[in-house]
mmCIF file of C-alpha atoms in Angstrom:
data_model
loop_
_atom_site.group_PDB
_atom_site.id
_atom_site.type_symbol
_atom_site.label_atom_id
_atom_site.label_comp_id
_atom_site.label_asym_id
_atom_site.label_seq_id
_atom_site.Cartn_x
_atom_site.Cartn_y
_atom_site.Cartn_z
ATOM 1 C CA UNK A 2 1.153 6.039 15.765
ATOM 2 C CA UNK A 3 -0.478 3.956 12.991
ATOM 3 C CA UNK A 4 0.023 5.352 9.583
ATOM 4 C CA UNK A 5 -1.955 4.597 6.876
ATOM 5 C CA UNK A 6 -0.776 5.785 3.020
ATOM 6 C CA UNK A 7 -3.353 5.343 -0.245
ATOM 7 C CA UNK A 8 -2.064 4.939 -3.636
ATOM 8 C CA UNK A 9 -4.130 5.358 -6.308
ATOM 9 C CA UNK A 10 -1.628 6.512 -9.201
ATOM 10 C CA UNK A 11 1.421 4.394 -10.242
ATOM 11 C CA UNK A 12 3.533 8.160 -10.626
ATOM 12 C CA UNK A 13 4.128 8.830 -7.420
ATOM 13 C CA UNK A 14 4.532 4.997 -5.894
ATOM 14 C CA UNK A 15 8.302 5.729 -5.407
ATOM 15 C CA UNK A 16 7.298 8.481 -3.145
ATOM 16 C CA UNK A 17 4.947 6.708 -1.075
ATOM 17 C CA UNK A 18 7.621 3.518 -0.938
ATOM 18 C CA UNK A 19 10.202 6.255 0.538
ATOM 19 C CA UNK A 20 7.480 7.827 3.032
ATOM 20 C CA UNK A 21 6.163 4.420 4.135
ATOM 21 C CA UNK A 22 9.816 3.102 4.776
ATOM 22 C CA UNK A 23 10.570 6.725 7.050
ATOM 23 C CA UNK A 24 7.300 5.742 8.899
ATOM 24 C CA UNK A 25 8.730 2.274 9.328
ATOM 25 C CA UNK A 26 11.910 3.219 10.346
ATOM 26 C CA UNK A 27 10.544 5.520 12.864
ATOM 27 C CA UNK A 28 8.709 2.567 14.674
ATOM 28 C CA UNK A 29 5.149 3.431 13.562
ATOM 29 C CA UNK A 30 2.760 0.827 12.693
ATOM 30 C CA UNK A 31 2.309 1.400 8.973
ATOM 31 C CA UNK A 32 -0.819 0.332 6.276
ATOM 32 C CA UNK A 33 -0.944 0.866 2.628
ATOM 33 C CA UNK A 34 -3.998 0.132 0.017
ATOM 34 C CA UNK A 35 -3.477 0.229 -3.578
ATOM 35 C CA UNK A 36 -6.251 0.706 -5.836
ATOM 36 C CA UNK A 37 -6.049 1.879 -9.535
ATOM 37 C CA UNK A 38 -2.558 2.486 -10.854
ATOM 38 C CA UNK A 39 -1.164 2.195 -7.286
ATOM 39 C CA UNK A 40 -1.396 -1.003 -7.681
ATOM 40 C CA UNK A 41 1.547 -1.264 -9.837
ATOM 41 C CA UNK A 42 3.753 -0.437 -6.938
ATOM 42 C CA UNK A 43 3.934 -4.172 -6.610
ATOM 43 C CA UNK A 44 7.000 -3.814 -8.722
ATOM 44 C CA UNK A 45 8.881 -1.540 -6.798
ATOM 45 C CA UNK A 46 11.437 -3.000 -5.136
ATOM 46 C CA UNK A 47 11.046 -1.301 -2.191
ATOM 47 C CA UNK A 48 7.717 -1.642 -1.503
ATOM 48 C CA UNK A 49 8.077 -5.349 -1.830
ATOM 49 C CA UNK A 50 10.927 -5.894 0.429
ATOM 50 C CA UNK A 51 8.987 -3.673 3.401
ATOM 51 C CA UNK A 52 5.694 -6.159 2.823
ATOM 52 C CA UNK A 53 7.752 -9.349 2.849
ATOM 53 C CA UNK A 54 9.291 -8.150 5.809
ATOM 54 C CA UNK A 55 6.233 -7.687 7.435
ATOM 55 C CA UNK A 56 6.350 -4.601 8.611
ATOM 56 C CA UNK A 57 4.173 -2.948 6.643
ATOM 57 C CA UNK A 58 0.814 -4.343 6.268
ATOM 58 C CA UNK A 59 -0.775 -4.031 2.628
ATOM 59 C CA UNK A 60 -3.534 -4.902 0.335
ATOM 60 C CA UNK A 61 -4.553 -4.376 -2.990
ATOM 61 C CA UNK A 62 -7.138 -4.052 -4.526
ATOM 62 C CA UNK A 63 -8.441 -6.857 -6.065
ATOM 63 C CA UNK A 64 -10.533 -5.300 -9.071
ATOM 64 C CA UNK A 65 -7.881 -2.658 -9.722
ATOM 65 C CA UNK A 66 -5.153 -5.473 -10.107
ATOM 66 C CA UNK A 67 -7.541 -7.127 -12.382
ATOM 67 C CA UNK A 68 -7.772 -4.273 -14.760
ATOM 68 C CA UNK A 69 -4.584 -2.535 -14.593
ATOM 69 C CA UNK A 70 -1.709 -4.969 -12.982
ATOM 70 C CA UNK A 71 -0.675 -7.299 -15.857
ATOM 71 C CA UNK A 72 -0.881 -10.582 -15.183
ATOM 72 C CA UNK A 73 -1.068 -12.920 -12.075
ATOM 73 C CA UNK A 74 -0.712 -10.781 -8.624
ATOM 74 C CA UNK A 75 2.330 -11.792 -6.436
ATOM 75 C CA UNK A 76 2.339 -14.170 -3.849
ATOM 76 C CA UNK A 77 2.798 -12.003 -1.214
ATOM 77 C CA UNK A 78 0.669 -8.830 -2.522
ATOM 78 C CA UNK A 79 -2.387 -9.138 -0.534
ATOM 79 C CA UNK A 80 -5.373 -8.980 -2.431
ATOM 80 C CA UNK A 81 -8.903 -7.100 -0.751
ATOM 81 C CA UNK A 82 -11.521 -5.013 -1.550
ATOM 82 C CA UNK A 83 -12.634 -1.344 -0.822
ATOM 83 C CA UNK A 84 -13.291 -2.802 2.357
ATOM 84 C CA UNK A 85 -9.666 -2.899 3.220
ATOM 85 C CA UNK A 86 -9.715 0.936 1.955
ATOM 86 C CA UNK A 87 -12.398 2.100 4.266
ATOM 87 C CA UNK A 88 -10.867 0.156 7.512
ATOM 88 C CA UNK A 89 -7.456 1.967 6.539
ATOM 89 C CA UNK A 90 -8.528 4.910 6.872
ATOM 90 C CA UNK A 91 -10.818 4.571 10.098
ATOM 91 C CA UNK A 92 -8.320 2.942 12.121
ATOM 92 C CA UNK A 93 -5.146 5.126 11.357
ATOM 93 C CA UNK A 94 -4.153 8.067 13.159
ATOM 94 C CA UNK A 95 -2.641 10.027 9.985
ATOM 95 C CA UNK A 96 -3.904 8.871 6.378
ATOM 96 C CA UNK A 97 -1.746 10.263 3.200
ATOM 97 C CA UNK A 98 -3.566 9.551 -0.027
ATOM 98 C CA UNK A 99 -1.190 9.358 -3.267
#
């Protein structure tokens, strides 16, 4: 099963950090793209440790960071473009958007 998850508000990143790390722990292959205020779910702690431990494979986007993330983007936050949005969602089997 590849899982894909889409956060585009900063509210309910918590919630999609909890879903994504069920999805992991069940053994599916798991995406996430951030865009807008998702992309402040670089500072969840959660989030952070399931990307640096490579099981889940995420990108952010680049303009939202930009705009909205506050200051220099994280080593190990991926940064992309729509593009990385768009080939989410066509390759997943199941796509939640937040």
């Amino acid at each position: 099963m590849q899982f894909g998850v889409v956060v585009t508000t900063e509210e309910l990143g918590g919630y999609a950090a909890k879903l994504l790390s069920a999805a992991i722990a069940r053994g599916w292959e798991c995406r996430c793209f951030l865009t807008d205020t998702g992309v402040r779910l670089l500072a969840n702690d959660t989030f952070r440790q399931l990307v640096q431990s490579g099981r889940l494979r995420a990108s952010v986007c680049e303009v939202s960071w930009e705009r909205l993330g506050g200051g220099p983007a994280p080593e190990w936050a991926p940064m992309g473009s729509q593009y990385q949005n768009a080939e989410l969602t066509h390759n997943c089997d199941k796509v939640i958007v937040f």
